C-alpha angles and dihedrals in degrees: 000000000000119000117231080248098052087039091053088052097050097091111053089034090064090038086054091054091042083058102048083047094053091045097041087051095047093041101045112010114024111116079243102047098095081067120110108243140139120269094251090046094047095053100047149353086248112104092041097058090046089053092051095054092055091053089247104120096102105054089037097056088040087059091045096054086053089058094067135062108268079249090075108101099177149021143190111247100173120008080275110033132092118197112198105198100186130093093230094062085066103084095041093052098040125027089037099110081217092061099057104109123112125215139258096271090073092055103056095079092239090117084059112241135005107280140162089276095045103046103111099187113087093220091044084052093053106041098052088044092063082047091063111020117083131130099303091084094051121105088246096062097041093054088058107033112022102035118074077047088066091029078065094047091048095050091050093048084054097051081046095060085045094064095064113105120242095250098045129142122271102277120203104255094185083061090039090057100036080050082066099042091049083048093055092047096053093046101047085041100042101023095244119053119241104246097255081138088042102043096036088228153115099246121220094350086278101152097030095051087050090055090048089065116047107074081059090056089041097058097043088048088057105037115065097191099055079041102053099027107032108020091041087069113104098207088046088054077055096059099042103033122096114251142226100241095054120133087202135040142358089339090057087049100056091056091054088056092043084052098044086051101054100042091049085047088056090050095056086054103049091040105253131145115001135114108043093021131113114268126221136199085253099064086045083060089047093050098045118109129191133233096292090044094255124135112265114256115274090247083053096053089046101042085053097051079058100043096066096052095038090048106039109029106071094029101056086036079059092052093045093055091040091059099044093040090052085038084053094044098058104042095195087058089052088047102046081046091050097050094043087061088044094053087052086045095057093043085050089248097138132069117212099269099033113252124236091242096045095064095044083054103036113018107058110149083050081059098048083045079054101050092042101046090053087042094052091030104035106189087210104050089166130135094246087202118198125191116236104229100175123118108252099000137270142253117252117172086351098299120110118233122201122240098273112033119114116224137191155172134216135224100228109038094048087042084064093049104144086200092062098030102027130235085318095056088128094056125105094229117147093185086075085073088045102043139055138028116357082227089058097052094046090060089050094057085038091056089048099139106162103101076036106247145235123043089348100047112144111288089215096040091123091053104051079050098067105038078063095052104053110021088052098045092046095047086048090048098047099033155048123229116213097182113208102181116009093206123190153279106252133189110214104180098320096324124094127205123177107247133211098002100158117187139176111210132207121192106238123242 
């Protein structure tokens, strides 16, 4: 029989030896324990998910990597995880066919239904990508059929600009980009854009919702604890989830989509619409079938007329602020960008607005600003984590992983490797993507992981491109820049913004 006293001291004794056997396994017999890490990060998820939350993952795994010898190809970032920070881990992690399952995180039904991003299974992936994907996402078919749609939100984001009187306040020209990119979202998705440009807003709450949002995901990504005992709860995802009767938010977006689906649905049925009209991504999503040639569920559709705008409005709104901002901060970059569009202006190279392929043709060193703005500032600065399946391991970077063990990379840690962009890899410098060997540039372009890269590519990759390459290069060419406060770039979960960039703008002569 236990004394009150033994009895008190029950509890923390058995939490104390929780806690040895928990450090003696991570230390000395996990599968993962050989790896280099730092002792936090080697005893629990902990630390990772707390500097995530505080928007402070990039600069902490790009520290990290500068602790250890270049020779170090990998390091343990949580008790299960595995970070490669060099360029040369990303094709073996992601474009190997074997090395295209997701983590928990995507299981637990916190990123809403099961859609294209949240499948974990590789097969699943594929399958239901092959659903979706087809020619309209390729450049070509942007270029005819989606482009003079954008080339009409361009133009009216520039008249809108021009309205602005000579002596206005500083406006924030990060929320002003990622307007037009939510604009462009909703159009491409819905048929007709929100008004984000019109109303000088953000609609609905729609990006700042998101944002909202994210340190929450974030946390719950890196710690496993929060993820598997707390997340994994269906009444706590209540709780937490948007919801459809939201007024605000993604909530309020995913009625929009339930309702969208269901009227263009009706349509079909009632033979409307159809052969010589505009097509939309979502009658792409309505048109989709799966592996056995069946529709795709109605949570499907509605959770892929989401997917596009959650995924690639903020995002490309991100990218678009990064480039001008870095374009802004060294002067000689903005002018030899600026002459470059003068000179095509005076041979009647450009239309009015610029055309996608007009500034791949003619506009290279734009390009290169471009490249190197979304190299240094990635939009997307997430661990994109994938599960090793294969019997025994594998070998990534030279290093053998154990069956079981997730692994990963990050944007911006392998877009600063010195090995691929040279001592000055955390320079802002376009004339890397000019100049050179025609090999080096090839495994720059090869290492682009911005849009993340192999099976599970953006799907929208081609679209966020070309909002780049045509809204940046027409705002330069119609207007000055007096930068009043030069902000900065800002991870929020996984998701950067570029906070607290302040302009004035004149419209050129």
């Amino acid at each position: 029989m236990l004394s009150p006293m033994q009895l008190l001291l029950l509890p923390p004794t058995l939490l104390l030896c929780l806690v040895i056997r928990r450090i003696l396994t991570n230390f000395f017999f996990h599968p993962l324990s050989s790896f280099p890490a730092p002792f936090y990060t080697r005893l629990t998820s902990l630390p990772l998910a707390v500097l995530s939350l505080l928007g402070r993952e990039p600069e902490f795994l790009h520290n990290l990597t500068k602790k250890y010898p270049p020779s170090t190809r990998a390091i343990l970032i949580t008790p299960t995880l595995l970070f490669f920070p060099h360029a040369s881990s990303l094709k073996p992690i992601y474009w190997s066919p074997t090395h295209n399952h997701k983590g928990s995180l995507y299981g637990t039904g916190a990123l809403g239904p099961t859609s294209l991003f949240s499948t974990i299974p590789a097969e699943d992936h594929k399958s239901l990508r092959k659903s979706l994907g087809g020619a309209h996402w390729s450049v070509s078919y942007l270029k005819t059929s989606q482009e003079p749609r954008i080339d009409n939100l361009v133009t009216f984001f520039v008249n809108q600009l021009s309205l602005l009187p000579p002596d206005h306040e500083p406006i924030q020209m990060g929320e002003k980009l990622a307007q037009f990119a939510a604009d462009v979202m909703t159009l491409l998705v819905f048929g007709k854009p929100w008004g984000f440009i019109a109303h000088d807003r953000d609609e609905r709450r729609l990006l700042s919702a998101f944002r909202e949002s994210l340190p929450m995901f974030a946390f719950a990504a890196r710690c496993n604890s929060f993820r598997e005992l707390i997340l994994s709860s269906p009444w706590i995802r209540g709780l937490i989830m948007p919801k459809v009767d939201d007024k605000t938010g993604s909530g309020y977006l995913a009625s929009q989509a339930k309702l969208a689906v269901a009227q263009r649905e009706q349509e079909r049925e009632q033979g409307i619409g159809g052969e010589g009209e505009m097509r939309d991504y979502l009658d792409y999503t309505l048109d989709a079938r799966d592996g056995n040639g069946e529709p795709l569920t109605r949570a499907q559709k509605e959770a892929h007329a989401t997917l596009l705008i959650q995924a690639g409005a903020d995002t490309t709104g991100s990218g678009l602020g990064a480039v001008l901002r870095l374009m802004l901060e060294h002067g000689e970059c903005m002018k030899k960008a600026r002459r470059e569009i003068e000179v095509a202006d005076e041979k009647g190279l450009l239309s009015t607005p610029v055309l996608y392929e007009e500034t791949k043709q003619h506009l290279p060193y734009f390009v290169a600003c471009i490249k190197e703005g979304l190299r240094v500032n990635p939009p997307a600065p997430n661990l994109f984590g994938r599960i090793i399946l294969e019997k025994g391991g594998t070998v990534i970077d030279g290093v053998h992983v154990p069956q079981g063990a997730e692994v990963c990379s990050h944007p911006y840690v392998v877009g600063r490797d010195p090995e691929l962009y040279g001592p000055d890899a955390e320079a802002f410098e376009p004339e890397r993507w000019l100049n050179g060997n025609e090999k080096r540039r090839a495994e720059m372009e090869a290492a682009n992981f911005v849009f993340s890269m192999g099976p599970r590519v953006c799907l929208g990759k081609e679209i966020a491109m070309m909002e780049m390459y045509k809204v940046l290069p027409e705002i330069v060419r119609r207007f000055d820049f007096e930068v009043v406060s030069a902000g900065k770039y800002v991870d929020r979960g996984g998701v950067a913004c570029n906070k607290d960039f302040m302009v004035r703008v004149r419209r050129r002569t």
